[in-house]
Coordinates of C-alpha atoms (C1' of nucleotides) in Angstrom, one line a residue:
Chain C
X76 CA 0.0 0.0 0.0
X77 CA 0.9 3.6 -0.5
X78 CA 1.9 5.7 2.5
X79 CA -0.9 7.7 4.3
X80 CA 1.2 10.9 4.6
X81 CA 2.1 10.4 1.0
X82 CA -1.1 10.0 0.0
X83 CA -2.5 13.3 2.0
X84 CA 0.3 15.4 0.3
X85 CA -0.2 14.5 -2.7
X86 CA -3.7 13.5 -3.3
X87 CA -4.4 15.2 -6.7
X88 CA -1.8 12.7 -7.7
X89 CA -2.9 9.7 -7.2
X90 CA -6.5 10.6 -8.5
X91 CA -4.5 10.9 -11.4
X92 CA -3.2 7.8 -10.9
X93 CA -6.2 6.1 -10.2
X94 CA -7.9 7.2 -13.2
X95 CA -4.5 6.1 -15.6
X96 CA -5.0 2.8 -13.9
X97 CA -8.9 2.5 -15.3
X98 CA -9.6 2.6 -10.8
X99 CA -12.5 3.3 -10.1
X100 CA -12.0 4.9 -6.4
X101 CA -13.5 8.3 -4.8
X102 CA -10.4 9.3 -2.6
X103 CA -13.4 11.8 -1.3
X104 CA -14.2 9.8 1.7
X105 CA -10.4 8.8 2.3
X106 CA -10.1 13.0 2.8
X107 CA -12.6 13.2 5.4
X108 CA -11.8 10.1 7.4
X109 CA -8.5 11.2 7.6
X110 CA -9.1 15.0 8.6
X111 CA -11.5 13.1 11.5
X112 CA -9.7 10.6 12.5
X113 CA -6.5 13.0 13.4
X114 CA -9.2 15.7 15.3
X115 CA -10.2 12.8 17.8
X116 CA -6.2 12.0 18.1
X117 CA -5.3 15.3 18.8
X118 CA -8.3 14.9 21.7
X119 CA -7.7 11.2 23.2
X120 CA -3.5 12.2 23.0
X121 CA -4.2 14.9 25.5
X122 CA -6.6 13.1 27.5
X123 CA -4.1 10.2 27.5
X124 CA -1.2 13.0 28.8
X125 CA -3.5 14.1 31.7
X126 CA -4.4 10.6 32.7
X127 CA -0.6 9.6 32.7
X128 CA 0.5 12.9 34.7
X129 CA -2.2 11.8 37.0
X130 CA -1.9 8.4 37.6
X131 CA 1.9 9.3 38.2
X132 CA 0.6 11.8 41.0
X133 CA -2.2 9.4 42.6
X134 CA 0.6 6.7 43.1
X135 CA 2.4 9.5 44.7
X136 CA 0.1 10.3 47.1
X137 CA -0.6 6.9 47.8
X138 CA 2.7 6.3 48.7
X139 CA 2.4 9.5 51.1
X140 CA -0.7 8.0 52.7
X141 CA -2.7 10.3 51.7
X142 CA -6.0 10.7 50.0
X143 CA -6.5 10.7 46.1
X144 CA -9.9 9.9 46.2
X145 CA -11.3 13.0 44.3
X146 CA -7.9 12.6 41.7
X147 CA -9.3 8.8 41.0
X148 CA -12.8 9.9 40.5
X149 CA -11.6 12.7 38.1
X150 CA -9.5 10.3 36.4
X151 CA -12.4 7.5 36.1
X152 CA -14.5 10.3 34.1
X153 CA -11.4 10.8 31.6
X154 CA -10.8 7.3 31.4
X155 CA -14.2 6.9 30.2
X156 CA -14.1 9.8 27.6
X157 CA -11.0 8.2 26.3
X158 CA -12.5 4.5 25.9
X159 CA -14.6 6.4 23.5
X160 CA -12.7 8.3 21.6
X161 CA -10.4 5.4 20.6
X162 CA -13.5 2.9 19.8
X163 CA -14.5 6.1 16.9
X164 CA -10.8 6.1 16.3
X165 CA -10.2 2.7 16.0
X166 CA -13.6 2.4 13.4
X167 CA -12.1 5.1 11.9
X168 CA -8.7 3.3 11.3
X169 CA -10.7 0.6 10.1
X170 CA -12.4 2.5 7.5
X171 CA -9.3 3.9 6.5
X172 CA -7.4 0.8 5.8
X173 CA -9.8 -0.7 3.8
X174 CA -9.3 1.9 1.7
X175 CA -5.6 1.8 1.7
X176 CA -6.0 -1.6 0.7
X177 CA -7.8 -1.0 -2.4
X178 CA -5.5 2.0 -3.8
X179 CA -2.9 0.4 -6.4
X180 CA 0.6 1.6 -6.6
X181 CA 2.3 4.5 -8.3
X182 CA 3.4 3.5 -11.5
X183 CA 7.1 4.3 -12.1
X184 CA 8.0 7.4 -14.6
X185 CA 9.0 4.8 -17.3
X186 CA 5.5 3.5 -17.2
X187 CA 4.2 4.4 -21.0
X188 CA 0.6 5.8 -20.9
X189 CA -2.0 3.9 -22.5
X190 CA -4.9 2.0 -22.2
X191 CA -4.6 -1.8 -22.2
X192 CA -2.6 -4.9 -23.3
X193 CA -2.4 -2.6 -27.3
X194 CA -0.7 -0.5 -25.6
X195 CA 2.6 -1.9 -24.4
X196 CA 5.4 -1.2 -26.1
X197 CA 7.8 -3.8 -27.6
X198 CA 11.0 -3.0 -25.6
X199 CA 13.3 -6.0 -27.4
X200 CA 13.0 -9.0 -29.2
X201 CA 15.1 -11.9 -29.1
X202 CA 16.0 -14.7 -32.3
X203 CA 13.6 -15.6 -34.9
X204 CA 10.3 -17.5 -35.8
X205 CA 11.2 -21.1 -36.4
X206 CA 11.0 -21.6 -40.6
X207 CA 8.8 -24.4 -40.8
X208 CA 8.2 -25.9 -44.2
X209 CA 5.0 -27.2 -42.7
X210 CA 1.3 -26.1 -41.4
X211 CA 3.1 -26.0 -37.5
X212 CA 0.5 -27.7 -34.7
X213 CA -1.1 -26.7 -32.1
X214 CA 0.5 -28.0 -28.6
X215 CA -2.2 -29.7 -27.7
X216 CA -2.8 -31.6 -30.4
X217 CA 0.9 -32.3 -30.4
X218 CA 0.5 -33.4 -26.8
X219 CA -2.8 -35.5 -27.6
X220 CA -1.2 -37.0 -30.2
X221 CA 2.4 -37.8 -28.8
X222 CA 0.2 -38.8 -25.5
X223 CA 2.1 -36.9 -23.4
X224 CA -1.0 -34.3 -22.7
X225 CA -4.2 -35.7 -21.7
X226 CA -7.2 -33.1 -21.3
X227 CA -9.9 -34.9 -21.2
X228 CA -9.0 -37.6 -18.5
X229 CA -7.4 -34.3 -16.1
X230 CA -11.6 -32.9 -16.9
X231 CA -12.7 -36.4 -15.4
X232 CA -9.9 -36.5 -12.3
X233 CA -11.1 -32.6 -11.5
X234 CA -12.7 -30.1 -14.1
X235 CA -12.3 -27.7 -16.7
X236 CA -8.5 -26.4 -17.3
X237 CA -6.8 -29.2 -15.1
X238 CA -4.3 -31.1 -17.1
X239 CA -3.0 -34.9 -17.0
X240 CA 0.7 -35.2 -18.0
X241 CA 1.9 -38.4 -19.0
X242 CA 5.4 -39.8 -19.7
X243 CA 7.7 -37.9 -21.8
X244 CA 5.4 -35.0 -20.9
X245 CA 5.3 -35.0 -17.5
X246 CA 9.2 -35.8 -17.2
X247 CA 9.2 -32.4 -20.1
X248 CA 8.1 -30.6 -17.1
X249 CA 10.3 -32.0 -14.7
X250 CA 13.1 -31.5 -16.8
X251 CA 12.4 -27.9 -17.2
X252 CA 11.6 -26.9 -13.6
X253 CA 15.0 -28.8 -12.7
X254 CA 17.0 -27.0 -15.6
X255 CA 15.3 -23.4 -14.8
X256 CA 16.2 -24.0 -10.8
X257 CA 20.0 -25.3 -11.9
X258 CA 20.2 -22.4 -14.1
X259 CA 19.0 -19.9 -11.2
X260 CA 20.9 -21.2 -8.6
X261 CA 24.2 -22.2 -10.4
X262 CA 24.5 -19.2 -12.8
X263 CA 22.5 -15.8 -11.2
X264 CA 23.3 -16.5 -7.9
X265 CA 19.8 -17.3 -6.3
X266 CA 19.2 -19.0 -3.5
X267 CA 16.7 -22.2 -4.0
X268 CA 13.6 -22.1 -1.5
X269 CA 11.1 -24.7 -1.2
X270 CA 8.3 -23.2 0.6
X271 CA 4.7 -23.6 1.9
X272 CA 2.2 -24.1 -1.1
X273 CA -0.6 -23.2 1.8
X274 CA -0.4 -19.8 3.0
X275 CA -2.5 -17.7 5.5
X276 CA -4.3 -14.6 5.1
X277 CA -2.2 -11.9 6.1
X278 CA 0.7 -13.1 3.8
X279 CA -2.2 -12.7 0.9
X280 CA -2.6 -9.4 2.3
X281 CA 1.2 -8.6 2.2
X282 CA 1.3 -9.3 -1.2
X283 CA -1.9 -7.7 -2.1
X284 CA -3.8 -10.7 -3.6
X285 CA -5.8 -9.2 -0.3
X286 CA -8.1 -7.8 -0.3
X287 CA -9.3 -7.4 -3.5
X288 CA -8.4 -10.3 -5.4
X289 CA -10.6 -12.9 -3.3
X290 CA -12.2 -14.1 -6.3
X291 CA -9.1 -15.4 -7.9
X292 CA -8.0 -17.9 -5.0
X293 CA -8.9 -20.9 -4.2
X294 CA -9.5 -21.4 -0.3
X295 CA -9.1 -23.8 2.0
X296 CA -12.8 -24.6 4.0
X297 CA -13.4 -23.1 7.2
X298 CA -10.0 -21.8 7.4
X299 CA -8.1 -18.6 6.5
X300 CA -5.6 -20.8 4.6
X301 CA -5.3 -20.3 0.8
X302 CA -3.5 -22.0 -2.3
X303 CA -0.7 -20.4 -3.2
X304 CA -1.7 -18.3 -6.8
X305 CA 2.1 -17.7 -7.3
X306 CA 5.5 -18.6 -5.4
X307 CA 6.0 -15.0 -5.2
X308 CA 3.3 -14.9 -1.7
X309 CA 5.4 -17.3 0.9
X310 CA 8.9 -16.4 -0.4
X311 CA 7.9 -12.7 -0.3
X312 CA 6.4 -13.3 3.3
X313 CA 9.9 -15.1 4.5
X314 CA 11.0 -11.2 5.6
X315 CA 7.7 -10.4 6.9
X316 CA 8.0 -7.9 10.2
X317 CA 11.9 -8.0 10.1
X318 CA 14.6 -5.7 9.8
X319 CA 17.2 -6.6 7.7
X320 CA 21.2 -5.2 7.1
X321 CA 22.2 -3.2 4.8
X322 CA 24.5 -5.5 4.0
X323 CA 22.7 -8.8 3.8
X324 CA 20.9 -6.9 0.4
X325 CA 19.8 -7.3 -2.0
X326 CA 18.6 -11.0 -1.2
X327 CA 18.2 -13.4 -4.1
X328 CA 15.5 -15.9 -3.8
X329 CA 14.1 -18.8 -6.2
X330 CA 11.4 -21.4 -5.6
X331 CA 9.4 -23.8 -7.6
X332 CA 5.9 -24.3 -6.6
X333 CA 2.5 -25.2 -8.2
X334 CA 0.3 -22.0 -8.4
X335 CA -3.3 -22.1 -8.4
X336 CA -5.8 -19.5 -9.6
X337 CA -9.4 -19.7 -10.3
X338 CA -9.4 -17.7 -13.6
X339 CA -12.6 -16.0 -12.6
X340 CA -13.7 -13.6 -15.4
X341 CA -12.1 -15.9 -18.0
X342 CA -14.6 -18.5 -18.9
X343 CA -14.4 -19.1 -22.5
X344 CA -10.6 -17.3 -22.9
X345 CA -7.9 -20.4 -23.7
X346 CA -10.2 -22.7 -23.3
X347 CA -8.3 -25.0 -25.2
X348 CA -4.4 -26.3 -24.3
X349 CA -2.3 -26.0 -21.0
X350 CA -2.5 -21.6 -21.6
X351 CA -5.0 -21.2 -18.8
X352 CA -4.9 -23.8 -15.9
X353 CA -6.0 -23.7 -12.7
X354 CA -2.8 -25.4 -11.3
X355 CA 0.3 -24.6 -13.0
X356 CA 4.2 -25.2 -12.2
X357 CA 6.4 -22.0 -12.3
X358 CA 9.6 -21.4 -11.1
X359 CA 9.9 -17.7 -9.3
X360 CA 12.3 -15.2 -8.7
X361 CA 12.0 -13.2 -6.0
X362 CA 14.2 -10.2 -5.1
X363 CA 14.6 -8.1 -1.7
X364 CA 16.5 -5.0 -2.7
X365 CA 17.9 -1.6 -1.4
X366 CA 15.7 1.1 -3.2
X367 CA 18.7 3.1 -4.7
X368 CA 18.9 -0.2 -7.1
X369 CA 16.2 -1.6 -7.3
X370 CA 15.3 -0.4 -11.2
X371 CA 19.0 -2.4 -11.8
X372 CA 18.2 -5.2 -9.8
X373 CA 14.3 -5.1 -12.5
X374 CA 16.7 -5.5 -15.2
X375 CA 18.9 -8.1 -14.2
X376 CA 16.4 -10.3 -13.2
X377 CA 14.7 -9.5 -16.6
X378 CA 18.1 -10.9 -18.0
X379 CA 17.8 -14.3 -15.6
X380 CA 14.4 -15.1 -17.0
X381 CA 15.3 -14.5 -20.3
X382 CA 18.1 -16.7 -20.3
X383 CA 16.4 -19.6 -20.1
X384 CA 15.0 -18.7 -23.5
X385 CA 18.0 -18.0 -24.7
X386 CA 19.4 -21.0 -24.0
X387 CA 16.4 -23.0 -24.8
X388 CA 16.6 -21.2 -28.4
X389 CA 13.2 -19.6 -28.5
X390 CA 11.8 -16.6 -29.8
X391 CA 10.1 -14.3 -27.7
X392 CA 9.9 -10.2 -27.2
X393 CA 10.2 -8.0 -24.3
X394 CA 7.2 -5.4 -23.3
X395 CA 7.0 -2.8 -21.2
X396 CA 3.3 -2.6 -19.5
X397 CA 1.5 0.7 -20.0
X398 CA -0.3 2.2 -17.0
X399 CA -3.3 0.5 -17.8
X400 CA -2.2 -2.7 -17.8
X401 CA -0.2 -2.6 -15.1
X402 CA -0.7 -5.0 -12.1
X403 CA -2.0 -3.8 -8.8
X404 CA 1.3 -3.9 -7.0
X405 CA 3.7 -3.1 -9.1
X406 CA 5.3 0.0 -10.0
X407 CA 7.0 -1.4 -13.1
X408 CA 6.6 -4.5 -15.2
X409 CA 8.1 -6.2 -18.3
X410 CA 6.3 -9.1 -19.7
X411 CA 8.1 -11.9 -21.5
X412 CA 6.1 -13.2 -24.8
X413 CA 7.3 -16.4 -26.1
X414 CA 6.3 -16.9 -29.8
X415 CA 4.2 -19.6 -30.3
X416 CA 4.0 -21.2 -34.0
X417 CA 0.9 -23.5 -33.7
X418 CA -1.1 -20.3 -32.6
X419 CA 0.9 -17.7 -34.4
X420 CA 1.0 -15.5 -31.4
X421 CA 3.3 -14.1 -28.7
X422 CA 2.5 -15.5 -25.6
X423 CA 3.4 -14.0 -22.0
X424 CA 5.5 -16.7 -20.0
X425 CA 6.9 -14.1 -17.7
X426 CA 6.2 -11.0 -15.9
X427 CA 9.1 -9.4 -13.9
X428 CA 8.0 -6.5 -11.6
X429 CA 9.7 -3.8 -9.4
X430 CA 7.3 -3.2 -6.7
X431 CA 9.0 -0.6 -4.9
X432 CA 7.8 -0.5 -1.0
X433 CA 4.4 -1.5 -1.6
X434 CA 4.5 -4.7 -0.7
X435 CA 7.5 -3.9 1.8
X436 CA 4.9 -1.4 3.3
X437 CA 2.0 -4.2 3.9
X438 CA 4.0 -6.8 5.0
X439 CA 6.5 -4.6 7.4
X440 CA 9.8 -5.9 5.5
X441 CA 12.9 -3.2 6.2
X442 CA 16.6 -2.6 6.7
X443 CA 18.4 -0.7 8.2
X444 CA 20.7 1.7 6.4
X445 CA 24.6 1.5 5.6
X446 CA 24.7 5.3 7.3
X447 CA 22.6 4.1 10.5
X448 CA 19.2 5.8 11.5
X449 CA 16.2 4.3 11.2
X450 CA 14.8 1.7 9.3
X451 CA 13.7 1.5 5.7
X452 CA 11.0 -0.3 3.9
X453 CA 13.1 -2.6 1.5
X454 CA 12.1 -2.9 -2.2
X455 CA 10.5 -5.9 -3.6
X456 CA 10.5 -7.5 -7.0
X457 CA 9.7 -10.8 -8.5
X458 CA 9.5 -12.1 -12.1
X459 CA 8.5 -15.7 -13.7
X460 CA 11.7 -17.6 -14.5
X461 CA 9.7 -19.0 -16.1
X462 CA 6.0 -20.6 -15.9
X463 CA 7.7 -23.9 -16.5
X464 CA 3.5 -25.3 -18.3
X465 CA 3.7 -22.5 -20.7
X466 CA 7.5 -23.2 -21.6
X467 CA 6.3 -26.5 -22.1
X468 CA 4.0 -25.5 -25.2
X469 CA 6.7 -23.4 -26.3
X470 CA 9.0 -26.3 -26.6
X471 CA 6.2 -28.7 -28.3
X472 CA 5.3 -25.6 -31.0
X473 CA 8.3 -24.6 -31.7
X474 CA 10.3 -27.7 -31.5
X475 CA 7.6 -30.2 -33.5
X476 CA 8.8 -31.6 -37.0
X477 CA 6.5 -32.6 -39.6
X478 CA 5.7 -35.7 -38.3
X479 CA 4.3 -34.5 -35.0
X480 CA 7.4 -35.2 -33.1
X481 CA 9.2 -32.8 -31.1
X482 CA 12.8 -32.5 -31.2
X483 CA 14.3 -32.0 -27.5
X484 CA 16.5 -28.7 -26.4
X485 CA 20.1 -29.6 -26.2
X486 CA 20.0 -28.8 -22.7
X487 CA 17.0 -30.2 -21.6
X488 CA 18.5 -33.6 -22.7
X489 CA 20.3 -34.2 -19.7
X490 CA 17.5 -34.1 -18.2
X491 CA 15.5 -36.2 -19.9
X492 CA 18.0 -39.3 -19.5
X493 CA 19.2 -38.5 -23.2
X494 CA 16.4 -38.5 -24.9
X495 CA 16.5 -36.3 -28.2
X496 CA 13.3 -36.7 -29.9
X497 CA 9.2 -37.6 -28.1
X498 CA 7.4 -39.6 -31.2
Chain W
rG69 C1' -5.8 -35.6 19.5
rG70 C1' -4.2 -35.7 25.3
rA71 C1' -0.9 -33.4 29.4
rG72 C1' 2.5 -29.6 30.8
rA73 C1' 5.9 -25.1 30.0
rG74 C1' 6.6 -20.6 27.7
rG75 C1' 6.2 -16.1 24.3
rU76 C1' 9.8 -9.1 26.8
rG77 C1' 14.3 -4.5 22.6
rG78 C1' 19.2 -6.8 16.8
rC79 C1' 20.1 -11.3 20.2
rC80 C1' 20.2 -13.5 25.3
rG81 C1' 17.7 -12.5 29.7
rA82 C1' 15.6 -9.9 34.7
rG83 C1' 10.9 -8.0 36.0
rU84 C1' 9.2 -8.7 43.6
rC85 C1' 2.4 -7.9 46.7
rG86 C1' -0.2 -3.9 39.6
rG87 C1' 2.3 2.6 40.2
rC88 C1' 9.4 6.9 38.5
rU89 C1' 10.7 0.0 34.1
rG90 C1' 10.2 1.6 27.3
rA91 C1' 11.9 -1.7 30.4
rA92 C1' 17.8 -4.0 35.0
rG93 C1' 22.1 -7.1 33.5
rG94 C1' 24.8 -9.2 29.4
rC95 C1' 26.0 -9.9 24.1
rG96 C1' 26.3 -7.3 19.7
rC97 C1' 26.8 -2.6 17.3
rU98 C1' 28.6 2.9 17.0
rC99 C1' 31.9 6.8 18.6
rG100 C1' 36.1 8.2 21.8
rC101 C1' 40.5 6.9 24.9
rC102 C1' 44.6 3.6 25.5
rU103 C1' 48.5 -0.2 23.9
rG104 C1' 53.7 -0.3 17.9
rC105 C1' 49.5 -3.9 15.1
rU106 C1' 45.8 -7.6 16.8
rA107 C1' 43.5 -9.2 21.2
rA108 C1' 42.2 -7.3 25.8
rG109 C1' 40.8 -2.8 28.8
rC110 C1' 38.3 2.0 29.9
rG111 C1' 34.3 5.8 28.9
rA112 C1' 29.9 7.3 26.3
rG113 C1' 25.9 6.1 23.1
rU114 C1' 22.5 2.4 21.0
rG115 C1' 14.3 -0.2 20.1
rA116 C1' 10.1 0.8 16.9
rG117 C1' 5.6 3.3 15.1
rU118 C1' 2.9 7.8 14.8
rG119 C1' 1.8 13.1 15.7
rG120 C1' 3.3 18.4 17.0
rG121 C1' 7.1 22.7 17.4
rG122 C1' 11.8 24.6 14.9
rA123 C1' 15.4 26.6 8.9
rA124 C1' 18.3 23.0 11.4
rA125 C1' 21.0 20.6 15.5
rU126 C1' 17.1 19.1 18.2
rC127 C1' 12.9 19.5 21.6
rU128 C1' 8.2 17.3 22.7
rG129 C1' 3.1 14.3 22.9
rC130 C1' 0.9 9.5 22.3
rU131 C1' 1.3 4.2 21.4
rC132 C1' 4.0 -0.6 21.6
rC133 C1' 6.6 -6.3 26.4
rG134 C1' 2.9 -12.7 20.8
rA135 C1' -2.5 -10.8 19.0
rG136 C1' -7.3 -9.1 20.6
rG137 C1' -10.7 -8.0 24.5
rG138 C1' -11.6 -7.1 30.0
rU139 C1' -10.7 -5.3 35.3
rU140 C1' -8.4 -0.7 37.4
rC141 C1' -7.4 6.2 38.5
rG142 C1' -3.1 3.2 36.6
rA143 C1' -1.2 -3.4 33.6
rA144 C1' 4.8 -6.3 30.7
rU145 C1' 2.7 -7.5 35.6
rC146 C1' -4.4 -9.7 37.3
rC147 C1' -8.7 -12.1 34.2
rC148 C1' -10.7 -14.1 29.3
rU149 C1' -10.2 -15.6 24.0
rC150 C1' -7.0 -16.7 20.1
rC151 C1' -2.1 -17.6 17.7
rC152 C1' 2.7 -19.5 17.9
rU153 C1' 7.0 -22.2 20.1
rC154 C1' 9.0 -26.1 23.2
rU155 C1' 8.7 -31.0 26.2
rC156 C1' 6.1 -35.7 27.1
rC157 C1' 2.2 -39.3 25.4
rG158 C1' -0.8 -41.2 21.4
rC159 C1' -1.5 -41.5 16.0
rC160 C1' 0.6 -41.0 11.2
rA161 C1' 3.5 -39.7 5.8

RNA sequence: GGAGAGGUGGCCGAGUCGGCUGAAGGCGCUCGCCUGCUAAGCGAGUGAGUGGGGAAAUCUGCUCCGAGGGUUCGAAUCCCUCCCUCUCCGCCA
């Protein structure tokens, strides 16, 4: 969340904001539950004073033996007055949080303008389309074909947009979450974390899946548990209400876990294919950061993720979101879009993000500076590295032959006990 | 699931019958002194949040001893609820 003095000094701002973002939030009732809130602090603060200096001065004459009787009765009238000022303060702060909550973050000054998805500029693109002498497949009717993807039996085991993967398919994934963790870890210097795929609800909050996203995750029954929608939530949280050093930044942290997300809002969109899942593998990278670099740390990170393109030799391009496109939380976000022959589109498979100190703000994350003083909020960022179901149909599209086979990545070989080609 | 113990500042750890304890003592850290260097020693300082005054150094109010309620003029200290940690027993991957 934004800060609260921020947000009172510069409130014409983030209407702005709020309107580049396509919000629809009235900061009007944020302006007057603020201006009230400090009134009846101003009032209960010097109550509070008088009752202190008081209660000081009763023990005294206690301790003198004499009488404080009239003091005490003064003092139970006060008490009373304050017990009600901090109840209206308390609904007050209440009301004002929930509002916090709800206000996005301030995009960064290299946010483009614009409207949606249209608008993103293409930052960089990387290799070519495949030349395929050939009408190129879809992935899943590669998948269905090769037998390594089976849609209709994951419908029967669960639903809609759960997936069955089946030998060389399943060890395909396997084989890329492994290589994207080796890659991470050996090469970029991230530390592997293997944490809870259950988290509870003030780690969604952190995050800021909560409040407002409720709809999108799945949770647990008479509990304030929830499935983990990205890796990003518990390896954010590990920092949660602590202070870190200066010199312990900036933190590198990668994790593979199975996401889940209930799509709401996108019945009838991907219906077809491993695209749009309701559980889906993804390695994360997750970044704790000094805010001085943080915009460097955004672009290196940017580099991680796309490595594993590069070395995977696939096409994709780099875009920068536009302020209407931009995620809740983050200040600044490149997506990376995979090219995908058998559709003919780019397709995102990773979305990096700088989110500044608003996530650092909600879930109480700091450090304490090099020069001393107080603490910090630290700056967060995480990015796909990548969303190891949607590299999968990269590989099958851009990797099938003629036949309907698919040629393995050299370096996914090694990982696939040496297998070169799924027929 | 059953029985018991406990949750205090960056860390360890005191806190008596509720009142000069935002918190003793120690460690760590910072600055200074001293020894040729290092180690040791000596002295001083060192929690967080939020508000107000001042150009600033800085001064000052309020809040915080797991979380939330309650009792009281006054609670880290008493009562209730919840959460977490540890030990033992049972069960189980």
């Amino acid at each position: 969340m934004l800060n609260l003095k921020f947000i009172r000094n510069n409130i014409d701002d983030v209407e702005q904001m709020l309107q580049n973002r396509n919000t629809n939030l009235d900061l009007s009732e944020f302006r007057s539950i603020d201006t009230q809130r400090r009134q009846l602090l101003t009032e209960t603060e010097g109550l509070k004073n008088k009752r202190n200096t008081c209660s000081d001065s009763i023990a005294l004459l206690k301790k003198q033996k004499q009488d404080a009787g009239s003091q005490i009765a003064e003092m139970r009238e006060v008490s009373r007055k304050i017990k009600k000022l901090d109840a209206q303060i308390n609904k007050l702060d209440n009301q004002l949080d929930s509002i916090l909550y709800m206000i996005p973050n301030m995009p960064h000054e290299s946010v483009p303008p614009g409207n949606g998805e249209d608008d993103n500029p293409v930052v960089r693109t990387w290799g070519e389309r495949p030349s395929m002498t050939f009408e190129p497949q879809a992935h899943w009717t590669l998948g269905e074909q090769l037998g390594i993807l089976d849609f209709e039996r994951g419908a029967k085991i669960t639903g809609a947009r759960f997936t069955l993967y089946r030998g060389a398919g399943a060890r395909l994934e396997r084989a890329l979450i492994n290589f994207m963790l080796d890659e991470h870890t050996n090469n970029h210097g991230y530390t592997e974390i293997l944490p809870p795929f259950i988290v509870n609800k003030t780690a969604m909050t952190s995050t800021g899946q909560l409040p407002k996203f409720a709809d999108d995750l799945f949770k647990l029954e008479g509990l304030d548990y929830y499935l983990i929608p990205t890796a990003e939530v518990p390896v954010t949280n590990i920092y949660q209400n602590e202070i870190l050093e200066a010199h312990e930044l900036p933190v590198y942290f990668t994790a593979y876990t199975p996401c889940f997300r209930k799509e709401a809002g996108s019945y009838g969109k991907d219906t077809r294919g491993l695209i749009r899942q309701h559980q889906f593998n993804k390695v994360e990278l997750v970044k704790f950061a000094a805010p001085e670099n943080s915009y460097d740390e955004l672009e290196k990170l940017l580099v991680n993720a796309e490595s594993i393109l590069q070395k995977l030799n696939i096409h994709y391009q780099i875009v920068n979101l536009c302020t209407g496109d931009l995620g809740f939380s983050a200040s600044k976000t490149y997506d990376i879009e995979v090219w995908l022959p058998g559709q003919g589109v780019f397709r995102e498979i990773s979305s990096c993000s700088n989110f500044e100190d608003f996530q650092a703000r909600r879930a109480n994350i700091r450090y304490r500076p090099k020069e001393g003083g107080k603490p910090h909020f630290v700056h967060t960022l995480n990015g796909s590295g990548l969303a190891a179901g949607r590299t999968l149909v990269a590989v099958l599209e851009n990797y099938q032959q003629e036949d309907g086979s698919v040629v393995i990545p050299e370096v996914l070989r090694p990982y696939m006990g040496g297998m070169e080609v799924i027929r």
